[in-house]
Amino acid sequence: MITFNPQLQFNTFEYQLLQENSIKEPEWCFSFAFNKDSTILAVGCQSYIKLFEFTNGKALLNWKLEHADFVRAIYFMKNSQNFISGGEDSSVLVWHQGQNRQWHISQRLIGHSKPIKHIIMNKNEDLIISCGNDYTIKFWVKQTEWICSQTISTHTQNVVSLSINESQNKLISCSEDKSILVMELSPITNQWIVIQRIFVHEQGKRLCFIGDNQFTFQPKNKNILELYSWNSTSKSFYLEMDIPVDSSTDTNYYFPQKFIHQKQLLINKNGNYINMLRKRADGKFIKEKAIRFSTNQIFGTINDSGDYLVTWDQEHNEI
């Protein structure tokens, strides 16, 4: 467990390792998610989801939920005490905590044909977006139950990461086919339309919207992070700049990028490193810190306030 320790000035910070709060965990932990107030930490440990009560940087295991196969993605809802998980068995599960505080599967979403890679939701949490190894992006809307309302099949290889913009009307995805899709929500049909396909030199595993008009993309095994910006004249994104970051060989797609608006801080896992980049007032990014591990098998997340960074890595086998 690593906690944020701000200094007197906004542009200086450090993360301190809370070694005494670390938890030995021999099973691989691929996916992590905090609930809305960071009182629960969900961890996908192979074919189980472990739910920890989280207080002041200390995690206490309270529940252990069985999954049909390895847990590849977790998303904790912000407006309710529910979370979503995606697994190697291609299903998307919606979990609900009942009055007795016990967790159960309220619905199993069937539609993908191969393992799930990433799951996100919109702010209203009436839309689930999932992607995976069947090369598709699926949109699930809430009626009496969750139903699949749309599938986008433009990508030709595994789809590994998704991000939605601040206004909730643009979506980006990246794939092993070396392309980024930009999709826009039609106000007329309420369907998502691919408005741009950006072909890149190297496939990437992670991307993230920064507000409405910028997003970052991490090419695999590269020591640069690409920053794309919106051109209002051409109505398309263009590569604005390459940002230097620490890098080494990267072999997995886990640990999604995350931008903490409160701290204007981007967390970007790249090989053996977790890079921390600060957005300046002029819209540019600079790398401020990097945590180096002795392995590239690093998995984790950061909570919404940016105060706690949680990781599991192959060398230490501990959360």
PDB file of C-alpha atoms in Angstrom:
ATOM      1  CA  MET A   1       0.000   0.000   0.000  1.00  0.00           C
ATOM      2  CA  ILE A   2       1.364   3.388  -0.967  1.00  0.00           C
ATOM      3  CA  THR A   3      -0.089   6.640   0.351  1.00  0.00           C
ATOM      4  CA  PHE A   4       0.061  10.155  -1.139  1.00  0.00           C
ATOM      5  CA  ASN A   5       1.865  12.761   0.931  1.00  0.00           C
ATOM      6  CA  PRO A   6       1.410  16.276  -0.547  1.00  0.00           C
ATOM      7  CA  GLN A   7       3.994  18.929   0.217  1.00  0.00           C
ATOM      8  CA  LEU A   8       3.386  22.637   0.678  1.00  0.00           C
ATOM      9  CA  GLN A   9       3.358  23.355  -3.050  1.00  0.00           C
ATOM     10  CA  PHE A  10       0.931  21.765  -5.492  1.00  0.00           C
ATOM     11  CA  ASN A  11       3.685  20.655  -7.850  1.00  0.00           C
ATOM     12  CA  THR A  12       5.590  18.495  -5.353  1.00  0.00           C
ATOM     13  CA  PHE A  13       4.489  15.166  -3.924  1.00  0.00           C
ATOM     14  CA  GLU A  14       5.657  11.724  -2.963  1.00  0.00           C
ATOM     15  CA  TYR A  15       4.144   8.308  -2.318  1.00  0.00           C
ATOM     16  CA  GLN A  16       5.270   6.464   0.794  1.00  0.00           C
ATOM     17  CA  LEU A  17       5.174   2.677   1.000  1.00  0.00           C
ATOM     18  CA  LEU A  18       3.109   1.448   3.974  1.00  0.00           C
ATOM     19  CA  GLN A  19       5.058  -1.771   4.344  1.00  0.00           C
ATOM     20  CA  GLU A  20       3.401  -2.627   7.665  1.00  0.00           C
ATOM     21  CA  ASN A  21       0.008  -2.669   5.907  1.00  0.00           C
ATOM     22  CA  SER A  22       1.085  -5.003   3.088  1.00  0.00           C
ATOM     23  CA  ILE A  23      -0.725  -8.330   2.760  1.00  0.00           C
ATOM     24  CA  LYS A  24       0.904 -11.535   1.575  1.00  0.00           C
ATOM     25  CA  GLU A  25      -1.024 -12.897  -1.404  1.00  0.00           C
ATOM     26  CA  PRO A  26       0.453 -15.899  -3.281  1.00  0.00           C
ATOM     27  CA  GLU A  27      -2.278 -15.903  -5.944  1.00  0.00           C
ATOM     28  CA  TRP A  28      -1.874 -13.580  -8.924  1.00  0.00           C
ATOM     29  CA  CYS A  29      -3.965 -10.435  -8.487  1.00  0.00           C
ATOM     30  CA  PHE A  30      -4.833  -9.098 -11.945  1.00  0.00           C
ATOM     31  CA  SER A  31      -7.543  -6.523 -11.215  1.00  0.00           C
ATOM     32  CA  PHE A  32      -8.286  -3.943  -8.529  1.00  0.00           C
ATOM     33  CA  ALA A  33     -11.073  -1.431  -7.823  1.00  0.00           C
ATOM     34  CA  PHE A  34     -12.088   0.880  -4.970  1.00  0.00           C
ATOM     35  CA  ASN A  35     -15.695   1.729  -4.165  1.00  0.00           C
ATOM     36  CA  LYS A  36     -16.860   5.367  -4.250  1.00  0.00           C
ATOM     37  CA  ASP A  37     -15.556   6.391  -0.808  1.00  0.00           C
ATOM     38  CA  SER A  38     -12.558   4.035  -0.721  1.00  0.00           C
ATOM     39  CA  THR A  39     -13.976   1.984   2.155  1.00  0.00           C
ATOM     40  CA  ILE A  40     -13.939  -1.245   0.125  1.00  0.00           C
ATOM     41  CA  LEU A  41     -11.131  -2.568  -2.059  1.00  0.00           C
ATOM     42  CA  ALA A  42     -12.000  -5.348  -4.538  1.00  0.00           C
ATOM     43  CA  VAL A  43      -9.148  -7.513  -5.776  1.00  0.00           C
ATOM     44  CA  GLY A  44      -9.378 -10.174  -8.480  1.00  0.00           C
ATOM     45  CA  CYS A  45      -7.120 -12.990  -7.228  1.00  0.00           C
ATOM     46  CA  GLN A  46      -7.104 -15.579 -10.014  1.00  0.00           C
ATOM     47  CA  SER A  47     -10.628 -17.079  -9.909  1.00  0.00           C
ATOM     48  CA  TYR A  48     -11.727 -15.286  -6.726  1.00  0.00           C
ATOM     49  CA  ILE A  49     -12.731 -11.739  -5.874  1.00  0.00           C
ATOM     50  CA  LYS A  50     -11.508 -10.700  -2.449  1.00  0.00           C
ATOM     51  CA  LEU A  51     -13.247  -7.737  -0.834  1.00  0.00           C
ATOM     52  CA  PHE A  52     -11.335  -5.841   1.832  1.00  0.00           C
ATOM     53  CA  GLU A  53     -12.659  -3.248   4.250  1.00  0.00           C
ATOM     54  CA  PHE A  54     -10.306  -0.313   3.730  1.00  0.00           C
ATOM     55  CA  THR A  55      -9.571   2.220   6.475  1.00  0.00           C
ATOM     56  CA  ASN A  56      -6.667   4.676   6.626  1.00  0.00           C
ATOM     57  CA  GLY A  57      -4.505   2.571   4.355  1.00  0.00           C
ATOM     58  CA  LYS A  58      -5.262  -0.721   6.118  1.00  0.00           C
ATOM     59  CA  ALA A  59      -7.147  -3.522   4.349  1.00  0.00           C
ATOM     60  CA  LEU A  60      -9.062  -6.237   6.214  1.00  0.00           C
ATOM     61  CA  LEU A  61     -10.394  -9.214   4.231  1.00  0.00           C
ATOM     62  CA  ASN A  62     -14.152  -9.575   4.754  1.00  0.00           C
ATOM     63  CA  TRP A  63     -15.521 -11.458   1.750  1.00  0.00           C
ATOM     64  CA  LYS A  64     -14.226 -13.967  -0.780  1.00  0.00           C
ATOM     65  CA  LEU A  65     -16.406 -14.491  -3.863  1.00  0.00           C
ATOM     66  CA  GLU A  66     -15.938 -17.310  -6.340  1.00  0.00           C
ATOM     67  CA  HIS A  67     -15.632 -16.550 -10.048  1.00  0.00           C
ATOM     68  CA  ALA A  68     -16.056 -19.109 -12.823  1.00  0.00           C
ATOM     69  CA  ASP A  69     -12.551 -18.354 -14.148  1.00  0.00           C
ATOM     70  CA  PHE A  70      -9.739 -15.843 -13.741  1.00  0.00           C
ATOM     71  CA  VAL A  71     -10.984 -12.322 -12.948  1.00  0.00           C
ATOM     72  CA  ARG A  72      -9.647  -9.947 -15.606  1.00  0.00           C
ATOM     73  CA  ALA A  73     -11.511  -6.682 -14.866  1.00  0.00           C
ATOM     74  CA  ILE A  74     -13.424  -5.062 -11.993  1.00  0.00           C
ATOM     75  CA  TYR A  75     -15.418  -1.815 -11.930  1.00  0.00           C
ATOM     76  CA  PHE A  76     -16.975  -0.534  -8.693  1.00  0.00           C
ATOM     77  CA  MET A  77     -20.084   1.594  -9.187  1.00  0.00           C
ATOM     78  CA  LYS A  78     -20.094   5.060  -7.629  1.00  0.00           C
ATOM     79  CA  ASN A  79     -23.852   5.566  -7.221  1.00  0.00           C
ATOM     80  CA  SER A  80     -24.694   2.236  -5.618  1.00  0.00           C
ATOM     81  CA  GLN A  81     -23.100  -0.562  -3.643  1.00  0.00           C
ATOM     82  CA  ASN A  82     -22.652  -2.739  -6.718  1.00  0.00           C
ATOM     83  CA  PHE A  83     -19.671  -3.739  -8.796  1.00  0.00           C
ATOM     84  CA  ILE A  84     -19.036  -5.442 -12.128  1.00  0.00           C
ATOM     85  CA  SER A  85     -16.475  -8.089 -12.972  1.00  0.00           C
ATOM     86  CA  GLY A  86     -15.285  -9.637 -16.218  1.00  0.00           C
ATOM     87  CA  GLY A  87     -13.592 -12.967 -16.534  1.00  0.00           C
ATOM     88  CA  GLU A  88     -11.659 -15.387 -18.643  1.00  0.00           C
ATOM     89  CA  ASP A  89     -14.947 -17.247 -19.268  1.00  0.00           C
ATOM     90  CA  SER A  90     -16.212 -14.243 -21.354  1.00  0.00           C
ATOM     91  CA  SER A  91     -19.041 -13.314 -18.972  1.00  0.00           C
ATOM     92  CA  VAL A  92     -19.701  -9.951 -17.341  1.00  0.00           C
ATOM     93  CA  LEU A  93     -21.117 -10.275 -13.822  1.00  0.00           C
ATOM     94  CA  VAL A  94     -23.096  -7.627 -11.911  1.00  0.00           C
ATOM     95  CA  TRP A  95     -22.685  -8.047  -8.142  1.00  0.00           C
ATOM     96  CA  HIS A  96     -25.019  -6.611  -5.486  1.00  0.00           C
ATOM     97  CA  GLN A  97     -24.671  -6.374  -1.734  1.00  0.00           C
ATOM     98  CA  GLY A  98     -27.909  -7.286   0.013  1.00  0.00           C
ATOM     99  CA  GLN A  99     -29.308  -6.081   3.317  1.00  0.00           C
ATOM    100  CA  ASN A 100     -27.387  -8.776   5.174  1.00  0.00           C
ATOM    101  CA  ARG A 101     -24.171  -7.335   3.643  1.00  0.00           C
ATOM    102  CA  GLN A 102     -23.656 -10.522   1.664  1.00  0.00           C
ATOM    103  CA  TRP A 103     -22.683 -10.249  -1.989  1.00  0.00           C
ATOM    104  CA  HIS A 104     -24.458 -12.108  -4.774  1.00  0.00           C
ATOM    105  CA  ILE A 105     -24.602 -12.081  -8.579  1.00  0.00           C
ATOM    106  CA  SER A 106     -27.676 -10.084  -9.599  1.00  0.00           C
ATOM    107  CA  GLN A 107     -27.148 -10.662 -13.340  1.00  0.00           C
ATOM    108  CA  ARG A 108     -24.787 -12.434 -15.707  1.00  0.00           C
ATOM    109  CA  LEU A 109     -24.348 -10.573 -19.012  1.00  0.00           C
ATOM    110  CA  ILE A 110     -23.841 -13.003 -21.878  1.00  0.00           C
ATOM    111  CA  GLY A 111     -22.643 -11.687 -25.229  1.00  0.00           C
ATOM    112  CA  HIS A 112     -18.875 -11.826 -25.494  1.00  0.00           C
ATOM    113  CA  SER A 113     -17.421 -15.038 -26.887  1.00  0.00           C
ATOM    114  CA  LYS A 114     -13.878 -14.710 -25.499  1.00  0.00           C
ATOM    115  CA  PRO A 115     -12.173 -13.336 -22.351  1.00  0.00           C
ATOM    116  CA  ILE A 116     -13.024  -9.855 -21.097  1.00  0.00           C
ATOM    117  CA  LYS A 117     -10.230  -7.284 -21.065  1.00  0.00           C
ATOM    118  CA  HIS A 118     -11.744  -4.056 -19.669  1.00  0.00           C
ATOM    119  CA  ILE A 119     -15.038  -2.752 -18.247  1.00  0.00           C
ATOM    120  CA  ILE A 120     -16.087   0.864 -17.665  1.00  0.00           C
ATOM    121  CA  MET A 121     -19.358   2.763 -17.053  1.00  0.00           C
ATOM    122  CA  ASN A 122     -20.681   6.230 -17.784  1.00  0.00           C
ATOM    123  CA  LYS A 123     -21.254   8.719 -14.942  1.00  0.00           C
ATOM    124  CA  ASN A 124     -24.989   8.029 -14.751  1.00  0.00           C
ATOM    125  CA  GLU A 125     -24.149   4.332 -14.455  1.00  0.00           C
ATOM    126  CA  ASP A 126     -26.940   3.385 -16.830  1.00  0.00           C
ATOM    127  CA  LEU A 127     -24.408   2.179 -19.411  1.00  0.00           C
ATOM    128  CA  ILE A 128     -21.793  -0.576 -19.139  1.00  0.00           C
ATOM    129  CA  ILE A 129     -19.093  -0.764 -21.816  1.00  0.00           C
ATOM    130  CA  SER A 130     -16.991  -3.916 -22.138  1.00  0.00           C
ATOM    131  CA  CYS A 131     -14.337  -5.193 -24.523  1.00  0.00           C
ATOM    132  CA  GLY A 132     -12.322  -8.335 -24.983  1.00  0.00           C
ATOM    133  CA  ASN A 133     -10.591 -10.947 -27.061  1.00  0.00           C
ATOM    134  CA  ASP A 134     -13.529 -11.368 -29.443  1.00  0.00           C
ATOM    135  CA  TYR A 135     -12.425  -8.049 -31.049  1.00  0.00           C
ATOM    136  CA  THR A 136     -15.653  -6.322 -30.008  1.00  0.00           C
ATOM    137  CA  ILE A 137     -16.859  -3.447 -27.835  1.00  0.00           C
ATOM    138  CA  LYS A 138     -20.292  -4.041 -26.300  1.00  0.00           C
ATOM    139  CA  PHE A 139     -22.706  -1.512 -24.825  1.00  0.00           C
ATOM    140  CA  TRP A 140     -25.147  -2.643 -22.125  1.00  0.00           C
ATOM    141  CA  VAL A 141     -28.099  -0.459 -21.051  1.00  0.00           C
ATOM    142  CA  LYS A 142     -30.266  -0.815 -17.962  1.00  0.00           C
ATOM    143  CA  GLN A 143     -33.939  -1.521 -18.507  1.00  0.00           C
ATOM    144  CA  THR A 144     -35.624  -3.992 -16.181  1.00  0.00           C
ATOM    145  CA  GLU A 145     -32.331  -5.817 -16.598  1.00  0.00           C
ATOM    146  CA  TRP A 146     -29.080  -5.047 -18.378  1.00  0.00           C
ATOM    147  CA  ILE A 147     -29.288  -5.781 -22.103  1.00  0.00           C
ATOM    148  CA  CYS A 148     -26.766  -5.446 -24.912  1.00  0.00           C
ATOM    149  CA  SER A 149     -27.900  -2.474 -27.006  1.00  0.00           C
ATOM    150  CA  GLN A 150     -24.987  -2.240 -29.452  1.00  0.00           C
ATOM    151  CA  THR A 151     -21.813  -3.988 -30.578  1.00  0.00           C
ATOM    152  CA  ILE A 152     -18.917  -2.337 -32.422  1.00  0.00           C
ATOM    153  CA  SER A 153     -16.742  -4.791 -34.364  1.00  0.00           C
ATOM    154  CA  THR A 154     -14.305  -2.462 -36.141  1.00  0.00           C
ATOM    155  CA  HIS A 155     -11.173  -3.733 -34.389  1.00  0.00           C
ATOM    156  CA  THR A 156      -9.519  -6.823 -35.895  1.00  0.00           C
ATOM    157  CA  GLN A 157      -7.567  -8.009 -32.837  1.00  0.00           C
ATOM    158  CA  ASN A 158      -8.056  -8.107 -29.054  1.00  0.00           C
ATOM    159  CA  VAL A 159      -9.517  -4.869 -27.642  1.00  0.00           C
ATOM    160  CA  VAL A 160      -7.643  -4.121 -24.439  1.00  0.00           C
ATOM    161  CA  SER A 161      -8.546  -0.682 -23.067  1.00  0.00           C
ATOM    162  CA  LEU A 162     -11.439   1.813 -23.006  1.00  0.00           C
ATOM    163  CA  SER A 163     -11.950   5.372 -21.801  1.00  0.00           C
ATOM    164  CA  ILE A 164     -14.891   7.791 -21.906  1.00  0.00           C
ATOM    165  CA  ASN A 165     -14.547  11.589 -21.908  1.00  0.00           C
ATOM    166  CA  GLU A 166     -15.723  14.065 -19.290  1.00  0.00           C
ATOM    167  CA  SER A 167     -18.878  15.002 -21.256  1.00  0.00           C
ATOM    168  CA  GLN A 168     -19.689  11.310 -21.730  1.00  0.00           C
ATOM    169  CA  ASN A 169     -20.196  11.654 -25.488  1.00  0.00           C
ATOM    170  CA  LYS A 170     -16.870  10.318 -26.793  1.00  0.00           C
ATOM    171  CA  LEU A 171     -15.279   6.927 -26.258  1.00  0.00           C
ATOM    172  CA  ILE A 172     -11.823   5.680 -27.206  1.00  0.00           C
ATOM    173  CA  SER A 173     -10.444   2.148 -27.442  1.00  0.00           C
ATOM    174  CA  CYS A 174      -7.110   0.575 -28.298  1.00  0.00           C
ATOM    175  CA  SER A 175      -6.403  -2.836 -29.727  1.00  0.00           C
ATOM    176  CA  GLU A 176      -3.611  -5.217 -30.603  1.00  0.00           C
ATOM    177  CA  ASP A 177      -4.435  -4.391 -34.255  1.00  0.00           C
ATOM    178  CA  LYS A 178      -2.360  -1.187 -33.781  1.00  0.00           C
ATOM    179  CA  SER A 179      -5.285   1.179 -33.942  1.00  0.00           C
ATOM    180  CA  ILE A 180      -7.258   3.544 -31.721  1.00  0.00           C
ATOM    181  CA  LEU A 181     -10.976   4.027 -32.325  1.00  0.00           C
ATOM    182  CA  VAL A 182     -12.719   7.299 -31.531  1.00  0.00           C
ATOM    183  CA  MET A 183     -16.472   6.866 -31.118  1.00  0.00           C
ATOM    184  CA  GLU A 184     -19.141   9.510 -30.619  1.00  0.00           C
ATOM    185  CA  LEU A 185     -22.620   9.187 -29.157  1.00  0.00           C
ATOM    186  CA  SER A 186     -25.305  10.288 -31.602  1.00  0.00           C
ATOM    187  CA  PRO A 187     -27.895  12.509 -29.853  1.00  0.00           C
ATOM    188  CA  ILE A 188     -30.459  11.440 -32.446  1.00  0.00           C
ATOM    189  CA  THR A 189     -30.160   7.654 -32.462  1.00  0.00           C
ATOM    190  CA  ASN A 190     -28.425   7.267 -29.075  1.00  0.00           C
ATOM    191  CA  GLN A 191     -25.988   4.920 -30.831  1.00  0.00           C
ATOM    192  CA  TRP A 192     -22.195   5.102 -30.802  1.00  0.00           C
ATOM    193  CA  ILE A 193     -20.589   5.884 -34.149  1.00  0.00           C
ATOM    194  CA  VAL A 194     -16.943   5.401 -35.081  1.00  0.00           C
ATOM    195  CA  ILE A 195     -15.801   8.861 -36.259  1.00  0.00           C
ATOM    196  CA  GLN A 196     -12.051   8.223 -36.460  1.00  0.00           C
ATOM    197  CA  ARG A 197      -9.577   5.361 -36.590  1.00  0.00           C
ATOM    198  CA  ILE A 198      -6.004   6.251 -35.714  1.00  0.00           C
ATOM    199  CA  PHE A 199      -3.365   3.767 -36.883  1.00  0.00           C
ATOM    200  CA  VAL A 200      -0.283   3.714 -34.664  1.00  0.00           C
ATOM    201  CA  HIS A 201       3.228   2.348 -35.212  1.00  0.00           C
ATOM    202  CA  GLU A 202       3.118   0.126 -32.135  1.00  0.00           C
ATOM    203  CA  GLN A 203       0.185  -1.461 -30.360  1.00  0.00           C
ATOM    204  CA  GLY A 204      -0.649  -0.086 -26.939  1.00  0.00           C
ATOM    205  CA  LYS A 205      -2.205  -1.533 -23.812  1.00  0.00           C
ATOM    206  CA  ARG A 206      -3.455   1.613 -22.070  1.00  0.00           C
ATOM    207  CA  LEU A 207      -5.153   4.916 -22.864  1.00  0.00           C
ATOM    208  CA  CYS A 208      -7.058   7.546 -20.914  1.00  0.00           C
ATOM    209  CA  PHE A 209      -9.168  10.618 -21.629  1.00  0.00           C
ATOM    210  CA  ILE A 210      -8.004  13.847 -19.997  1.00  0.00           C
ATOM    211  CA  GLY A 211     -11.175  15.944 -19.849  1.00  0.00           C
ATOM    212  CA  ASP A 212     -12.909  16.257 -23.225  1.00  0.00           C
ATOM    213  CA  ASN A 213     -10.232  17.305 -25.679  1.00  0.00           C
ATOM    214  CA  GLN A 214      -7.116  15.270 -24.846  1.00  0.00           C
ATOM    215  CA  PHE A 215      -6.170  11.658 -24.284  1.00  0.00           C
ATOM    216  CA  THR A 216      -2.963   9.766 -23.607  1.00  0.00           C
ATOM    217  CA  PHE A 217      -1.851   6.495 -25.204  1.00  0.00           C
ATOM    218  CA  GLN A 218       1.024   4.264 -24.108  1.00  0.00           C
ATOM    219  CA  PRO A 219       2.723   2.393 -26.991  1.00  0.00           C
ATOM    220  CA  LYS A 220       4.068  -0.993 -25.957  1.00  0.00           C
ATOM    221  CA  ASN A 221       7.712  -1.090 -24.815  1.00  0.00           C
ATOM    222  CA  LYS A 222       8.280   2.585 -25.656  1.00  0.00           C
ATOM    223  CA  ASN A 223       9.813   5.287 -23.465  1.00  0.00           C
ATOM    224  CA  ILE A 224       7.307   7.866 -24.646  1.00  0.00           C
ATOM    225  CA  LEU A 225       3.647   8.502 -23.849  1.00  0.00           C
ATOM    226  CA  GLU A 226       1.634   9.924 -26.744  1.00  0.00           C
ATOM    227  CA  LEU A 227      -0.653  12.902 -26.113  1.00  0.00           C
ATOM    228  CA  TYR A 228      -3.524  13.414 -28.564  1.00  0.00           C
ATOM    229  CA  SER A 229      -5.596  16.610 -28.792  1.00  0.00           C
ATOM    230  CA  TRP A 230      -8.886  17.478 -30.478  1.00  0.00           C
ATOM    231  CA  ASN A 231      -8.886  19.672 -33.577  1.00  0.00           C
ATOM    232  CA  SER A 232     -12.220  21.490 -33.632  1.00  0.00           C
ATOM    233  CA  THR A 233     -11.832  22.376 -37.323  1.00  0.00           C
ATOM    234  CA  SER A 234     -11.188  18.876 -38.663  1.00  0.00           C
ATOM    235  CA  LYS A 235     -13.212  17.323 -35.818  1.00  0.00           C
ATOM    236  CA  SER A 236     -10.571  14.707 -35.181  1.00  0.00           C
ATOM    237  CA  PHE A 237      -7.749  13.940 -32.766  1.00  0.00           C
ATOM    238  CA  TYR A 238      -4.127  14.468 -33.745  1.00  0.00           C
ATOM    239  CA  LEU A 239      -0.837  13.491 -32.102  1.00  0.00           C
ATOM    240  CA  GLU A 240       0.286  16.663 -30.318  1.00  0.00           C
ATOM    241  CA  MET A 241       3.423  15.498 -28.562  1.00  0.00           C
ATOM    242  CA  ASP A 242       5.468  12.612 -27.159  1.00  0.00           C
ATOM    243  CA  ILE A 243       6.043  12.747 -23.407  1.00  0.00           C
ATOM    244  CA  PRO A 244       9.182  11.035 -22.054  1.00  0.00           C
ATOM    245  CA  VAL A 245       8.433   8.269 -19.535  1.00  0.00           C
ATOM    246  CA  ASP A 246      10.387   5.458 -17.920  1.00  0.00           C
ATOM    247  CA  SER A 247       9.993   2.192 -19.785  1.00  0.00           C
ATOM    248  CA  SER A 248      10.974  -1.454 -20.114  1.00  0.00           C
ATOM    249  CA  THR A 249       9.490  -4.530 -21.786  1.00  0.00           C
ATOM    250  CA  ASP A 250       5.771  -4.802 -21.034  1.00  0.00           C
ATOM    251  CA  THR A 251       3.934  -8.098 -21.404  1.00  0.00           C
ATOM    252  CA  ASN A 252       0.432  -7.456 -20.052  1.00  0.00           C
ATOM    253  CA  TYR A 253      -2.480  -5.061 -20.518  1.00  0.00           C
ATOM    254  CA  TYR A 254      -3.634  -4.855 -16.882  1.00  0.00           C
ATOM    255  CA  PHE A 255      -3.403  -1.794 -14.608  1.00  0.00           C
ATOM    256  CA  PRO A 256      -5.401   0.752 -16.680  1.00  0.00           C
ATOM    257  CA  GLN A 257      -4.250   4.355 -16.905  1.00  0.00           C
ATOM    258  CA  LYS A 258      -6.101   6.717 -14.574  1.00  0.00           C
ATOM    259  CA  PHE A 259      -6.262  10.506 -14.389  1.00  0.00           C
ATOM    260  CA  ILE A 260      -6.915  12.051 -10.965  1.00  0.00           C
ATOM    261  CA  HIS A 261      -8.628  15.388 -11.647  1.00  0.00           C
ATOM    262  CA  GLN A 262      -8.234  16.601  -8.067  1.00  0.00           C
ATOM    263  CA  LYS A 263      -4.451  16.367  -8.318  1.00  0.00           C
ATOM    264  CA  GLN A 264      -4.129  16.749 -12.124  1.00  0.00           C
ATOM    265  CA  LEU A 265      -2.163  13.516 -11.920  1.00  0.00           C
ATOM    266  CA  LEU A 266      -1.918  10.689 -14.458  1.00  0.00           C
ATOM    267  CA  ILE A 267      -0.876   7.200 -13.341  1.00  0.00           C
ATOM    268  CA  ASN A 268       0.654   5.192 -16.183  1.00  0.00           C
ATOM    269  CA  LYS A 269       2.096   1.702 -15.768  1.00  0.00           C
ATOM    270  CA  ASN A 270       4.781   1.002 -18.380  1.00  0.00           C
ATOM    271  CA  GLY A 271       6.899  -2.136 -18.128  1.00  0.00           C
ATOM    272  CA  ASN A 272       8.682  -2.215 -14.751  1.00  0.00           C
ATOM    273  CA  TYR A 273       7.595   1.334 -13.917  1.00  0.00           C
ATOM    274  CA  ILE A 274       4.596   3.206 -12.605  1.00  0.00           C
ATOM    275  CA  ASN A 275       4.980   6.686 -14.085  1.00  0.00           C
ATOM    276  CA  MET A 276       3.304   9.661 -12.443  1.00  0.00           C
ATOM    277  CA  LEU A 277       2.734  12.649 -14.692  1.00  0.00           C
ATOM    278  CA  ARG A 278       1.352  16.038 -13.749  1.00  0.00           C
ATOM    279  CA  LYS A 279      -0.761  18.144 -16.099  1.00  0.00           C
ATOM    280  CA  ARG A 280       0.406  21.743 -16.128  1.00  0.00           C
ATOM    281  CA  ALA A 281      -1.733  24.857 -16.552  1.00  0.00           C
ATOM    282  CA  ASP A 282      -0.727  25.057 -20.238  1.00  0.00           C
ATOM    283  CA  GLY A 283      -2.164  21.568 -20.878  1.00  0.00           C
ATOM    284  CA  LYS A 284       1.225  19.876 -21.208  1.00  0.00           C
ATOM    285  CA  PHE A 285       2.306  16.864 -19.171  1.00  0.00           C
ATOM    286  CA  ILE A 286       5.572  16.319 -17.373  1.00  0.00           C
ATOM    287  CA  LYS A 287       6.794  13.173 -15.644  1.00  0.00           C
ATOM    288  CA  GLU A 288       7.351  13.938 -11.986  1.00  0.00           C
ATOM    289  CA  LYS A 289       7.950  10.533 -10.409  1.00  0.00           C
ATOM    290  CA  ALA A 290       8.388   6.900 -11.336  1.00  0.00           C
ATOM    291  CA  ILE A 291       8.256   3.849  -9.071  1.00  0.00           C
ATOM    292  CA  ARG A 292      10.523   1.098 -10.335  1.00  0.00           C
ATOM    293  CA  PHE A 293       9.819  -2.598  -9.787  1.00  0.00           C
ATOM    294  CA  SER A 294      12.137  -5.507 -10.586  1.00  0.00           C
ATOM    295  CA  THR A 295       9.408  -7.146 -12.687  1.00  0.00           C
ATOM    296  CA  ASN A 296       6.943  -5.951 -15.340  1.00  0.00           C
ATOM    297  CA  GLN A 297       4.227  -8.145 -13.830  1.00  0.00           C
ATOM    298  CA  ILE A 298       2.703  -5.281 -11.839  1.00  0.00           C
ATOM    299  CA  PHE A 299      -1.030  -4.933 -11.264  1.00  0.00           C
ATOM    300  CA  GLY A 300      -2.956  -2.319  -9.330  1.00  0.00           C
ATOM    301  CA  THR A 301      -5.021   0.845  -9.185  1.00  0.00           C
ATOM    302  CA  ILE A 302      -5.261   4.224  -7.499  1.00  0.00           C
ATOM    303  CA  ASN A 303      -8.322   5.503  -5.637  1.00  0.00           C
ATOM    304  CA  ASP A 304     -10.361   8.429  -6.968  1.00  0.00           C
ATOM    305  CA  SER A 305      -8.766  11.003  -4.651  1.00  0.00           C
ATOM    306  CA  GLY A 306      -5.269   9.847  -5.596  1.00  0.00           C
ATOM    307  CA  ASP A 307      -4.307   9.284  -1.965  1.00  0.00           C
ATOM    308  CA  TYR A 308      -3.755   5.533  -2.146  1.00  0.00           C
ATOM    309  CA  LEU A 309      -1.952   3.510  -4.798  1.00  0.00           C
ATOM    310  CA  VAL A 310      -2.358  -0.262  -4.419  1.00  0.00           C
ATOM    311  CA  THR A 311      -0.217  -2.810  -6.255  1.00  0.00           C
ATOM    312  CA  TRP A 312       0.600  -6.510  -6.481  1.00  0.00           C
ATOM    313  CA  ASP A 313       3.716  -7.703  -8.289  1.00  0.00           C
ATOM    314  CA  GLN A 314       5.212 -11.077  -9.143  1.00  0.00           C
ATOM    315  CA  GLU A 315       8.392 -10.599  -7.103  1.00  0.00           C
ATOM    316  CA  HIS A 316       6.881  -9.697  -3.730  1.00  0.00           C
ATOM    317  CA  ASN A 317       3.591 -11.641  -3.972  1.00  0.00           C
ATOM    318  CA  GLU A 318       1.861  -9.169  -1.708  1.00  0.00           C
ATOM    319  CA  ILE A 319      -0.764  -6.437  -1.898  1.00  0.00           C
TER     320      ILE A 319
END
